Coordinates of C-alpha atoms and ligand atoms in Angstrom, one line a residue:
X1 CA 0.0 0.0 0.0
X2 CA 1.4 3.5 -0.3
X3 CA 2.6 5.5 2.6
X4 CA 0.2 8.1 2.0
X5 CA -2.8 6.6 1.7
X6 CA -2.4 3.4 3.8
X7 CA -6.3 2.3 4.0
X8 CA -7.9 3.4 0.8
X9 CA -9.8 0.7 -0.7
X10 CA -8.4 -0.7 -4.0
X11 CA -9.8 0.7 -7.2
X12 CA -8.4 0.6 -10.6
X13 CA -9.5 2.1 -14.1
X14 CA -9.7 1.0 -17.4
X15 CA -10.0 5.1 -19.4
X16 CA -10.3 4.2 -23.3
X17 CA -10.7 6.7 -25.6
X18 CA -13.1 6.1 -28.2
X19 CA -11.4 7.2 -30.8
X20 CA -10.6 3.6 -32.7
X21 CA -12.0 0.6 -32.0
X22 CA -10.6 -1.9 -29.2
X23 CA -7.2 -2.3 -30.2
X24 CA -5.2 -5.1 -29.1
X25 CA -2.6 -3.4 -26.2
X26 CA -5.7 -2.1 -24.9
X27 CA -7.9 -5.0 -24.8
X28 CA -4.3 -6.3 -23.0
X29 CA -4.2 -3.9 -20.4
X30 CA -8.3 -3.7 -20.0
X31 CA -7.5 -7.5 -19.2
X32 CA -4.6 -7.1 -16.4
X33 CA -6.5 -4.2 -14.7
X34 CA -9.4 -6.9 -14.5
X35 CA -7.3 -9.5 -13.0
X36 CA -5.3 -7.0 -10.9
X37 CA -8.6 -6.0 -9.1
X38 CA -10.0 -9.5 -8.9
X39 CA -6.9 -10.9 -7.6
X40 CA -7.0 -8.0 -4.6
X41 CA -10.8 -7.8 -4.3
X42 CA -10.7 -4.6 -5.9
X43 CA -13.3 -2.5 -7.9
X44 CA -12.8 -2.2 -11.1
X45 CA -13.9 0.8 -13.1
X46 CA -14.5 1.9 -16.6
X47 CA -14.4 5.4 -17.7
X48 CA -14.6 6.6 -21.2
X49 CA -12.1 9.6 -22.1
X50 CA -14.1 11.3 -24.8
X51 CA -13.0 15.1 -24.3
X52 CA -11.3 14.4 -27.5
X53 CA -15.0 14.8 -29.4
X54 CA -13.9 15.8 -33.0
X55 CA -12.0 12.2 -33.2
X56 CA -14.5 10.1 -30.2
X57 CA -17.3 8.6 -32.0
X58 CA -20.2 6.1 -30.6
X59 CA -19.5 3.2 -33.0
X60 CA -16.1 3.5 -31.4
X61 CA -17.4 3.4 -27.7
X62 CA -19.7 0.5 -29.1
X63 CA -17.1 -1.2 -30.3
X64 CA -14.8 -1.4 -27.4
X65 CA -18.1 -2.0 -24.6
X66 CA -18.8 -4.7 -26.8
X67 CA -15.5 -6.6 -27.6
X68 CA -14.9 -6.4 -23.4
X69 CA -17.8 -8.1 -23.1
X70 CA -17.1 -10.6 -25.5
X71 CA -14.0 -11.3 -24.0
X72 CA -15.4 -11.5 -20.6
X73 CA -13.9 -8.5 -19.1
X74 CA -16.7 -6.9 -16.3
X75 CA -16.4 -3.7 -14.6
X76 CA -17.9 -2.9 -11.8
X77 CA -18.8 0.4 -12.5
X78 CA -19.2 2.8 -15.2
X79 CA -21.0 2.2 -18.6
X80 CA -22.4 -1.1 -18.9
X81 CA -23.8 -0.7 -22.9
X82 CA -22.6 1.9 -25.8
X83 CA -24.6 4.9 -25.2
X84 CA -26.3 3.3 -22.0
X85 CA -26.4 4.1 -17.9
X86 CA -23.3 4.1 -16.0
X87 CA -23.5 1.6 -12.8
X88 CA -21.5 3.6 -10.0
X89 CA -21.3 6.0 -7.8
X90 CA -18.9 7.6 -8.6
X91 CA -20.3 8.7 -12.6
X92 CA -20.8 10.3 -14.7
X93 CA -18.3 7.8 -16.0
X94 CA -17.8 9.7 -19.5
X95 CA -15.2 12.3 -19.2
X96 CA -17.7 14.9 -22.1
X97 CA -20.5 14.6 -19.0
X98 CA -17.9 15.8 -16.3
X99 CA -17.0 19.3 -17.7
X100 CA -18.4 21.2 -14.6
X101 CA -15.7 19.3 -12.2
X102 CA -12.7 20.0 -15.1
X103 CA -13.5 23.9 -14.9
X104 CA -13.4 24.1 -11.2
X105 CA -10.4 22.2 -10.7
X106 CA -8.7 24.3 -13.1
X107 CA -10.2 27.7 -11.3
X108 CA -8.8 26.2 -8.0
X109 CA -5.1 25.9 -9.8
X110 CA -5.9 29.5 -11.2
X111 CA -6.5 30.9 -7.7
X112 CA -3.5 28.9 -6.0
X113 CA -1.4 30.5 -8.7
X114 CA -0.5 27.0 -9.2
X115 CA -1.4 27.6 -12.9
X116 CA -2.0 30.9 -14.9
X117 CA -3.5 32.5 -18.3
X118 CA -1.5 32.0 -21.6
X119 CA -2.2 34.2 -24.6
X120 CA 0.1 33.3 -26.2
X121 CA -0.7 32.9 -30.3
X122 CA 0.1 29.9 -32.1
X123 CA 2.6 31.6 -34.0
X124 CA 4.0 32.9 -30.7
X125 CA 4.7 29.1 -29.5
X126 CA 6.4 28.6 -33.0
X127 CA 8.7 31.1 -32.9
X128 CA 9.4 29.6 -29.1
X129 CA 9.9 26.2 -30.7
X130 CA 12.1 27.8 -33.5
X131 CA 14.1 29.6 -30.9
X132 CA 14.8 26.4 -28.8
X133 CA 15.5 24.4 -31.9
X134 CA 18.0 26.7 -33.4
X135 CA 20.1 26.5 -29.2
X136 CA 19.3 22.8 -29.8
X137 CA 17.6 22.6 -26.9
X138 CA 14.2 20.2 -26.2
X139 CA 11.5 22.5 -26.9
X140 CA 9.6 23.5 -23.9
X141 CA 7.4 26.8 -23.2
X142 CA 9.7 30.2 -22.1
X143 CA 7.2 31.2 -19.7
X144 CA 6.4 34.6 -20.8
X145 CA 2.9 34.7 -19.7
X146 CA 4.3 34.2 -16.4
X147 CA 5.8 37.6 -16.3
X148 CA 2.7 39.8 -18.2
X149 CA 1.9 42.9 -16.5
X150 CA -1.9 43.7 -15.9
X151 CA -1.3 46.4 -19.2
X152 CA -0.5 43.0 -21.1
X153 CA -3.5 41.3 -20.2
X154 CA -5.8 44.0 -20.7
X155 CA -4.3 44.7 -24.2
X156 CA -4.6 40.7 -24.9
X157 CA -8.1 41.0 -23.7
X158 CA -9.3 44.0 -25.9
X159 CA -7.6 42.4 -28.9
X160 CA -10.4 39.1 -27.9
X161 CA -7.4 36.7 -27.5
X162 CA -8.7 33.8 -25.3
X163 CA -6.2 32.4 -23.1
X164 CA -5.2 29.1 -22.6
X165 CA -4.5 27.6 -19.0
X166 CA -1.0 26.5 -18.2
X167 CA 0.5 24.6 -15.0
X168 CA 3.1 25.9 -13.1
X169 CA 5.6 23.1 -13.2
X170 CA 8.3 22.9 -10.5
X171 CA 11.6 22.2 -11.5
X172 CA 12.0 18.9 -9.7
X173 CA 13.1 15.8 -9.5
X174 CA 10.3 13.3 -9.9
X175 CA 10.6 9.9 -8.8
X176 CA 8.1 6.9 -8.2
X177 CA 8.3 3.7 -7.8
X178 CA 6.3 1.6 -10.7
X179 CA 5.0 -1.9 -9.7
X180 CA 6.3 -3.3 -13.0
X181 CA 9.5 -1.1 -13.5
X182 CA 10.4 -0.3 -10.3
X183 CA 11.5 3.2 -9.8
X184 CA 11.5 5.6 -12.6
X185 CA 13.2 9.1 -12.2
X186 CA 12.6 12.4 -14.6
X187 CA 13.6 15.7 -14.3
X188 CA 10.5 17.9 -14.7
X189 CA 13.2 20.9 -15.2
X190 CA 12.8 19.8 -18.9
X191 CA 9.3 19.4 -18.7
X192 CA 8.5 23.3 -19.0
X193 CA 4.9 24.6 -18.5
X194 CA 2.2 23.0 -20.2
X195 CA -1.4 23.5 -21.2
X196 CA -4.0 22.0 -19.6
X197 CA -6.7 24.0 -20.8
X198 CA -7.2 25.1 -24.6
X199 CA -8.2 28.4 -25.6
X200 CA -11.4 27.3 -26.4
X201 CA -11.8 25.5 -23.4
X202 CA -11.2 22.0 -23.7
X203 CA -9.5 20.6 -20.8
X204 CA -6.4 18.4 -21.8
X205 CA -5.9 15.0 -21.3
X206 CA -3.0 15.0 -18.7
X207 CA -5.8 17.6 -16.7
X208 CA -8.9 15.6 -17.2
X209 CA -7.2 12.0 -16.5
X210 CA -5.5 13.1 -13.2
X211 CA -8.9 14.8 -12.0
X212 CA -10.9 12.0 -12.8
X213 CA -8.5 9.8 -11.3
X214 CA -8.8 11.6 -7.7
X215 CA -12.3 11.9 -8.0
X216 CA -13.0 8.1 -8.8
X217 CA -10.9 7.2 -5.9
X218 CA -8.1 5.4 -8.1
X219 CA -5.5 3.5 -6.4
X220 CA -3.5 2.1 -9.2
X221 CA -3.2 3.1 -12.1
X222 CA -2.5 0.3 -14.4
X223 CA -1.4 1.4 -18.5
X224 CA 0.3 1.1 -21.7
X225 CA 4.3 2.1 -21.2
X226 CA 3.2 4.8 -23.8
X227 CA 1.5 6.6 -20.8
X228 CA 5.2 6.5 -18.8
X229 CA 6.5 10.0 -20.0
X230 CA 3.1 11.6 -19.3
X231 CA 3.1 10.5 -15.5
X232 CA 5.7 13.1 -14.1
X233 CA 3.2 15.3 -15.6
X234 CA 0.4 13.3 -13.8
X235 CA 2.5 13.9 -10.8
X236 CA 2.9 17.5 -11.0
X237 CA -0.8 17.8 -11.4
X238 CA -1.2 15.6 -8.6
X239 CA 1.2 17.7 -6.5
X240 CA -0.7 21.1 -7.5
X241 CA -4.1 19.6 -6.9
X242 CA -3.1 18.5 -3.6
X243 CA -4.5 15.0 -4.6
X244 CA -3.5 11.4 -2.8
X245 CA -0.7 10.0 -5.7
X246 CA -1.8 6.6 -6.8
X247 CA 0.7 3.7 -7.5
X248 CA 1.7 3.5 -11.3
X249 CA 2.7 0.4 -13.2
X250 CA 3.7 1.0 -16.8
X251 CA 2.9 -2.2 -19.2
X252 CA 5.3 -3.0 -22.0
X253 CA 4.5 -2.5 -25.5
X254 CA 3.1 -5.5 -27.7
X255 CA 6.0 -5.9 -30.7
X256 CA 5.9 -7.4 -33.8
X257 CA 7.9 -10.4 -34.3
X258 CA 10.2 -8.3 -35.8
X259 CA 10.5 -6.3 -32.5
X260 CA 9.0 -3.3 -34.0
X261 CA 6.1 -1.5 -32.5
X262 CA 2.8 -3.3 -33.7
X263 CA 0.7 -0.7 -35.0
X264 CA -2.6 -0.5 -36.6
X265 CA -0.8 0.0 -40.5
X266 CA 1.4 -2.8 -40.3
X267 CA -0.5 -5.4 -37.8
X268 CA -4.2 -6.6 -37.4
X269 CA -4.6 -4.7 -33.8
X270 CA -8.3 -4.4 -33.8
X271 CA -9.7 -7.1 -31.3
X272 CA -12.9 -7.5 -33.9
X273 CA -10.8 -8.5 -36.7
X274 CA -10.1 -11.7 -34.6
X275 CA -13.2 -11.9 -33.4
X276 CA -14.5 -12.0 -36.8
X277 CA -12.1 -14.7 -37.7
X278 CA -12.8 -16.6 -35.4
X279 CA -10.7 -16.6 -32.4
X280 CA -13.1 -17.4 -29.5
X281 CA -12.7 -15.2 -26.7
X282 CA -11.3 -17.9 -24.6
X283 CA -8.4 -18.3 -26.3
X284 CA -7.6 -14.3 -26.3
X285 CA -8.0 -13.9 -22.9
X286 CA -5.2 -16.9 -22.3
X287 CA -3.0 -15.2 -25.3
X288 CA -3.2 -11.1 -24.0
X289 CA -2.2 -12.4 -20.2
X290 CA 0.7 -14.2 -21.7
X291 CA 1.4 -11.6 -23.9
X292 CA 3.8 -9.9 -20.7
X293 CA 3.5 -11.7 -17.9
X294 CA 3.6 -15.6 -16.7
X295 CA 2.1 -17.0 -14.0
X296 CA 5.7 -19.0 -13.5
X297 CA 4.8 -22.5 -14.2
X298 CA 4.4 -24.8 -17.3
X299 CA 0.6 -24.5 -17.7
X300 CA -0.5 -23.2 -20.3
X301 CA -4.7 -23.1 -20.6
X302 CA -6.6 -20.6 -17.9
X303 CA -10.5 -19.8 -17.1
X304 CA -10.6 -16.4 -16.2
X305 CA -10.8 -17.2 -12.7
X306 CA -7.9 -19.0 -12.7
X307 CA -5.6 -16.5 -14.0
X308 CA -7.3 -13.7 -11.7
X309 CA -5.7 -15.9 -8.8
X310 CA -2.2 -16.4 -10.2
X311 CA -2.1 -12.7 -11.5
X312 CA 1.0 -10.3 -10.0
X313 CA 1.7 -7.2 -11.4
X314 CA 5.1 -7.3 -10.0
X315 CA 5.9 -10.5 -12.7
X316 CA 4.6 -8.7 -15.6
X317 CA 7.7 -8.6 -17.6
X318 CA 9.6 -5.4 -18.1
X319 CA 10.4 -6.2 -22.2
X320 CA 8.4 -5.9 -24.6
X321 CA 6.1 -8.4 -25.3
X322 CA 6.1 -10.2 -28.7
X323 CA 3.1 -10.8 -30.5
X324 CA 3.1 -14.6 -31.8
X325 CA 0.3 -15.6 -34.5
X326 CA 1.2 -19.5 -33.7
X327 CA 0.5 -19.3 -30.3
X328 CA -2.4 -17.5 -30.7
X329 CA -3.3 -20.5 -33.1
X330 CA -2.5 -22.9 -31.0
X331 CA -4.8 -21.8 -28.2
X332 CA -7.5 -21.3 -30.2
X333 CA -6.8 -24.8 -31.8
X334 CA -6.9 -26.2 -27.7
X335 CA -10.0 -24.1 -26.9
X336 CA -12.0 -25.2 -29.9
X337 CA -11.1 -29.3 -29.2
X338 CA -12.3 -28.7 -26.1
X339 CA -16.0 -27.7 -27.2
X340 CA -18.5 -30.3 -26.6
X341 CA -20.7 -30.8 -30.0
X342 CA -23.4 -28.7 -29.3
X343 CA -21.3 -26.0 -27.9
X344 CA -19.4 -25.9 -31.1
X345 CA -21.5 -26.0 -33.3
X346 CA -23.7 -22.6 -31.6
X347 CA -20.5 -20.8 -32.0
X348 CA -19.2 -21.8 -35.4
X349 CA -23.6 -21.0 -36.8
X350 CA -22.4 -17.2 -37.6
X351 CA -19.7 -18.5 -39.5
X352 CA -21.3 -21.2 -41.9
X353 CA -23.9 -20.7 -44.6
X354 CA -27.6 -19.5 -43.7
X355 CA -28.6 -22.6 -46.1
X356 CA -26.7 -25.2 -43.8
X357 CA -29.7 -26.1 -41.3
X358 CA -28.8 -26.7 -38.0
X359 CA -28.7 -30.4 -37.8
X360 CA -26.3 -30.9 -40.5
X361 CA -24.6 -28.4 -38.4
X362 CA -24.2 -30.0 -35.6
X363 CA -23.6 -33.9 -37.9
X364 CA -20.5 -31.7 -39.7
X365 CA -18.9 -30.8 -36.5
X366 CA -17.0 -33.4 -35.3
X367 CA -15.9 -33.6 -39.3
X368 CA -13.7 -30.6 -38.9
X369 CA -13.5 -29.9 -35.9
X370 CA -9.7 -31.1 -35.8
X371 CA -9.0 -29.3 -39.2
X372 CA -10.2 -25.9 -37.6
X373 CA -7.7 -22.8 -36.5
X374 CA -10.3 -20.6 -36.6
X375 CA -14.1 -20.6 -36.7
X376 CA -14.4 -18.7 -40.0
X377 CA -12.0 -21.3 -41.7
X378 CA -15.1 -23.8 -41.1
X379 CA -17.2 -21.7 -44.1
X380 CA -14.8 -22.7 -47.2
X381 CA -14.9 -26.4 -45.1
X382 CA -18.1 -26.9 -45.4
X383 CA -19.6 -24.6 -48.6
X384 CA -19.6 -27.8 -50.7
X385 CA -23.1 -29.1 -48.6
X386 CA -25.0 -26.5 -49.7
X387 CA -23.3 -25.7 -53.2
X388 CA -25.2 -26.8 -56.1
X389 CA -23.5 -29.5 -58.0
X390 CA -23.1 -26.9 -60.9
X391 CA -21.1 -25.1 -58.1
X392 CA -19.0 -27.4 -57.5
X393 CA -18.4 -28.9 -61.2
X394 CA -17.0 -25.7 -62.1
X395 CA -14.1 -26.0 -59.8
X396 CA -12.9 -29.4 -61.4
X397 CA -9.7 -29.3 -63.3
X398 CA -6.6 -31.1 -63.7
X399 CA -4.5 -29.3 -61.0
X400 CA -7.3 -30.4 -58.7
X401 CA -8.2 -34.0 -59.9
X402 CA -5.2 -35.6 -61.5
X403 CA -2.9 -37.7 -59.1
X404 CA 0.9 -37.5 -60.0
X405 CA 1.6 -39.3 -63.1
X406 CA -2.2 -40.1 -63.7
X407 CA -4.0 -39.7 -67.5
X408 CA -7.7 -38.0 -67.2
X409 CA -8.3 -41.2 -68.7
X410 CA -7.1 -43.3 -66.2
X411 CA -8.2 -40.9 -63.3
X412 CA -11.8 -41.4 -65.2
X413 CA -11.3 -45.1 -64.8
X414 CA -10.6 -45.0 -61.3
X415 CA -13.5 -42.3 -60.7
X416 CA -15.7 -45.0 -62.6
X417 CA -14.8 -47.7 -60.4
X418 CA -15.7 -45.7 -57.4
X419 CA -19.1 -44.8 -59.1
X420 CA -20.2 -48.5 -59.5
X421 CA -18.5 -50.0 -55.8
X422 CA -21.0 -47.0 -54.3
X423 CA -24.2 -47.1 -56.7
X424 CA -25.5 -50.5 -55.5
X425 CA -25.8 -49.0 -51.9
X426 CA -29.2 -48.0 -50.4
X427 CA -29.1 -44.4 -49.2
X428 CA -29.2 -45.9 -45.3
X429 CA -26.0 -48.0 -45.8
X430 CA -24.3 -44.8 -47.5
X431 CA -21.8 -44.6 -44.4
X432 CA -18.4 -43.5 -44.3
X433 CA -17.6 -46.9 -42.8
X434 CA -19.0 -48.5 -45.7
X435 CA -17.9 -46.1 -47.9
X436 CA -14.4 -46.2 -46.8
X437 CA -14.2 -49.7 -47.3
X438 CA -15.3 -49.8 -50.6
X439 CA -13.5 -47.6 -52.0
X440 CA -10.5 -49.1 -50.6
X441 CA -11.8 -51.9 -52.3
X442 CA -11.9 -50.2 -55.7
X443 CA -8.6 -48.9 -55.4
X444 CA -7.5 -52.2 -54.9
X445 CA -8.6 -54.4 -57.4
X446 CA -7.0 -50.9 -59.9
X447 CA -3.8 -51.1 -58.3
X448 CA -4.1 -47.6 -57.3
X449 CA -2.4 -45.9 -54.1
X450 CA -5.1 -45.4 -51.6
X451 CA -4.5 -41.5 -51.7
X452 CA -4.4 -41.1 -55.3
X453 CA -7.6 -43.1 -55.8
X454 CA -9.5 -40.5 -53.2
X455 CA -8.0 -37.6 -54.8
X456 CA -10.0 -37.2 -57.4
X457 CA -13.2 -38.7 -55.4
X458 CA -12.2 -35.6 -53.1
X459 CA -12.7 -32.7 -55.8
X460 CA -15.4 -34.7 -57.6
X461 CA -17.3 -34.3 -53.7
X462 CA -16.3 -31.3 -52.7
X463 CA -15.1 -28.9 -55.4
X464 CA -12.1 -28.5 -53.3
X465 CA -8.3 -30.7 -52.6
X466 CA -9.0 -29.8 -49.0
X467 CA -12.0 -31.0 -47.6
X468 CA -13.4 -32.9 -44.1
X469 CA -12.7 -36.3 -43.7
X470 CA -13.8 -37.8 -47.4
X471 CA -16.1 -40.3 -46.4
X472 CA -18.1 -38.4 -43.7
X473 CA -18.4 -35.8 -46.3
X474 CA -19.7 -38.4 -48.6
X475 CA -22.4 -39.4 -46.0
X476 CA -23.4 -36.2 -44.8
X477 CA -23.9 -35.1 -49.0
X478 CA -26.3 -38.6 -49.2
X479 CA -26.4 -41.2 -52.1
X480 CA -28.2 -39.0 -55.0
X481 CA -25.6 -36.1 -54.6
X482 CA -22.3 -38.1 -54.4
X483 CA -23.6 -40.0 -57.6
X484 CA -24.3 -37.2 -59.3
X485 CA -21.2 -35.2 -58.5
X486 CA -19.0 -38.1 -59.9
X487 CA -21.1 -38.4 -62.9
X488 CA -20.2 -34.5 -63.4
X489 CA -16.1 -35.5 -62.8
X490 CA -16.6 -37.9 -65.0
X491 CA -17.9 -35.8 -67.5
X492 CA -15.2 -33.4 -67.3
X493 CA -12.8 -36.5 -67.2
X494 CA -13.5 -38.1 -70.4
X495 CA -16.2 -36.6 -73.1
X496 CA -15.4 -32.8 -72.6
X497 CA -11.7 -33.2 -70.9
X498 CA -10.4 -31.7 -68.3
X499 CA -9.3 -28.0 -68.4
X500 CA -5.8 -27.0 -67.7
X501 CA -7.0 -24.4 -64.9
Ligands
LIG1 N1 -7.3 7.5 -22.5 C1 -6.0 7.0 -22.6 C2 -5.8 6.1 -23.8 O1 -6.7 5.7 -24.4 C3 -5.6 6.2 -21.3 C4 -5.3 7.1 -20.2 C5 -4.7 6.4 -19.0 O2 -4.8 5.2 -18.9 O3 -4.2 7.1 -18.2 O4 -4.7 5.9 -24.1

């Protein structure tokens, strides 16, 4: 606990702006705050920071609300729905609805002379910034508005300049002692003075974030290591304010494999692209707590729960964390094994065909089940049950149907033989136990390998070289269709010939 504020309750924040959807390092540290606050019994708080309003936009609060949820993140308090009540005492939990608090916090650091006016014109800053660049010095405000007589101000006021509001900074040392990085010094000499109100108004981010997080009663605040050079700022505000400091821990970055920064135009960060894919949420939850932190041992699949017990802050890792696609596979491979039937199939229905009806859902399941990575790769699996046989026809050609070394003649021959072992079956014994042997059979008494023989059966079924398990695709297609579809390879085969794709 900090020295200053030994008995505070625990409270931690999740501040997102809506700006973008739910990006990836966010859904990450979204997901440690959660197990940071369940681990300690905590409350754990959402708060929207949408003073930014020309870039916030509701699809983008939607989108992130929504993609927590999915993920199984809960809050305790703050918006539960885009656009819908906060839960909380503490609200409003949208920082556009808590203007009112902004503008007397920054009248209180007016009065204390712990901030002061700026009139200074844009062009006035530049030539500032010009001045500093030319010494070769980091840029940082001179503080003339510091020294403006009342004649200054008046003359500012009669030519309708609007001021903005600046904080005094101190020119100190500031140190803290992060719960991932341990301590962290800067020297807020460099720092200069800096807005934290616009001309026009608007309250800053550094202002608004340090406010709120006072006036939410936040303990810890848990975020991206981007956020590390704003907190001496934080801290100064803190200082001014007279506010209790909270702990900070600073997560690392999510890289590349490449070790570069993983950015929206170079990496899929958006949490609904894997959604939409097909990742179930299980299996991000697992991968983003990895993704920084291990819980020391060899395991490797958590509920929730389970990780919210294990979780330390102080073992998230100080490096950066990598972002590995194969892992990410992997789990999601493990999670979706470990569906019962049933279960699977309700989550892979948004994925497959509105033609597919639900029972030959749930009968193609435990056909690809093994084959899947993700739920979305189950739609090109499985297209060829509700394709015409038109639709499929027009994907046979040689690439697709000739084994190594085979003619179309003698691939007709074969296709032929298969034709005849199956027609004599009743549609009830059309089983891929049956079927299997058959064929076999067939392939047999040609002298043909096993897997060259089903090759061609394989496109002549399903369009495609990579399909579910042949047989069970045969059953689940029934007797008429599988005849029919190797009448149409045979067409192609021998009378009209095979195109060269
Ligand atoms: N609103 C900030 C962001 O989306 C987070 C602020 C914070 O955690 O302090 O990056």
């Amino acid at each position: 606990m900090s020295e200053t504020q030994p008995t505070r309750p625990i409270r931690v924040r999740m501040a997102p702006s809506p700006t973008g959807p739910l990006h990836i390092g966010t859904a990450r540290t979204s997901l440690y705050n959660y197990l940071f606050a369940r681990h300690v019994g905590g409350t754990y708080v959402l708060r929207i920071e949408d003073t930014d309003t020309a870039r916030s936009t509701a699809d983008d609060e939607r989108d992130i609300i929504d993609n927590l949820h999915w993920l199984g993140i809960s809050w305790d308090e703050g918006p539960q729905a885009a656009g819908g009540e906060d839960i909380g005492s503490f609200g409003p939990y949208r920082q556009s609805q808590r203007m009112d608090l902004y503008a007397r916090e920054a009248t209180r650091l007016l009065e204390s002379g712990a901030a002061y006016h700026c009139w200074c014109t844009p062009e006035e800053l530049e030539g500032v910034r010009r001045e500093h660049e030319a010494r070769k010095e980091a840029p940082r405000y001179n503080g003339r508005c510091l020294r403006l007589t009342d004649a200054d101000r008046a003359r500012f006021e009669t030519e309708g300049r609007q001021p903005a509001i600046r904080l005094r900074v101190p020119p100190e040392a500031i140190r803290f002692d992060d719960l991932i990085r341990g301590e962290v010094e800067f020297d807020n000499a460099l720092l200069g003075d800096f807005v934290i109100v616009r001309a026009n108004g608007v309250p800053l981010y550094h202002f608004v974030v340090v406010v709120d997080d006072e006036a939410m009663g936040i303990t810890d605040v848990i975020r991206g290591e981007d956020h590390l050079s704003n907190t001496p700022k934080h801290i100064a505000l803190i200082r001014a304010l007279g506010y209790a400091e909270p702990r900070f821990a600073h997560i690392s970055l999510i890289l590349n494999p490449d070790r570069t920064k993983m950015s929206k135009r170079k990496s899929q960060t958006a949490i609904t692209a894997y959604r939409e894919q097909g990742y179930l949420p299980e299996a991000m939850v697992n991968f983003l707590a990895f993704l920084g932190w291990s819980p020391g041992t060899e395991e490797e699949i958590f509920t929730l729960d389970q990780l919210a017990e294990r979780f330390e802050l102080g073992a998230v890792h100080k490096g950066g964390a990598v972002f590995d696609q194969d892992r990410l596979d992997f789990l999601n491979g493990v999670y979706i094994r470990s569906l019962a039937d049933q279960q699977l199939a309700l989550r892979l229905r948004p994925f497959l065909p509105d033609a597919l009806d639900d029972a030959s859902v749930l009968r193609v399941v435990p056909l690809i089940r093994e084959r899947l990575v993700r739920l979305a790769d189950a739609g090109e699996l499985v297209v060829f049950l509700v394709e015409t046989d038109e639709q499929v026809g027009a994907r046979y050609d040689a690439d697709a149907m000739l084994p190594k070394q085979r003619t179309p003649a003698e691939t007709a021959a074969a296709v032929a033989s298969a034709r005849d072992a199956l027609e004599g079956l009743e549609a009830a014994d059309f089983s891929a136990d049956v079927l299997e042997t058959r064929c076999r059979q067939a392939a047999d008494e040609m002298g043909w390998k096993a897997g060259d023989f089903f090759r061609p059966l394989r496109v002549a079924v399903t369009g495609r070289t990579v399909s579910p398990p042949l047989f069970g695709s045969m059953e689940l297609l029934g007797r008429d269709r599988v005849l029919a579809r190797l009448d149409g390879a045979l067409g192609k085969l021998t009378a009209e010939g095979v195109p060269t794709a």
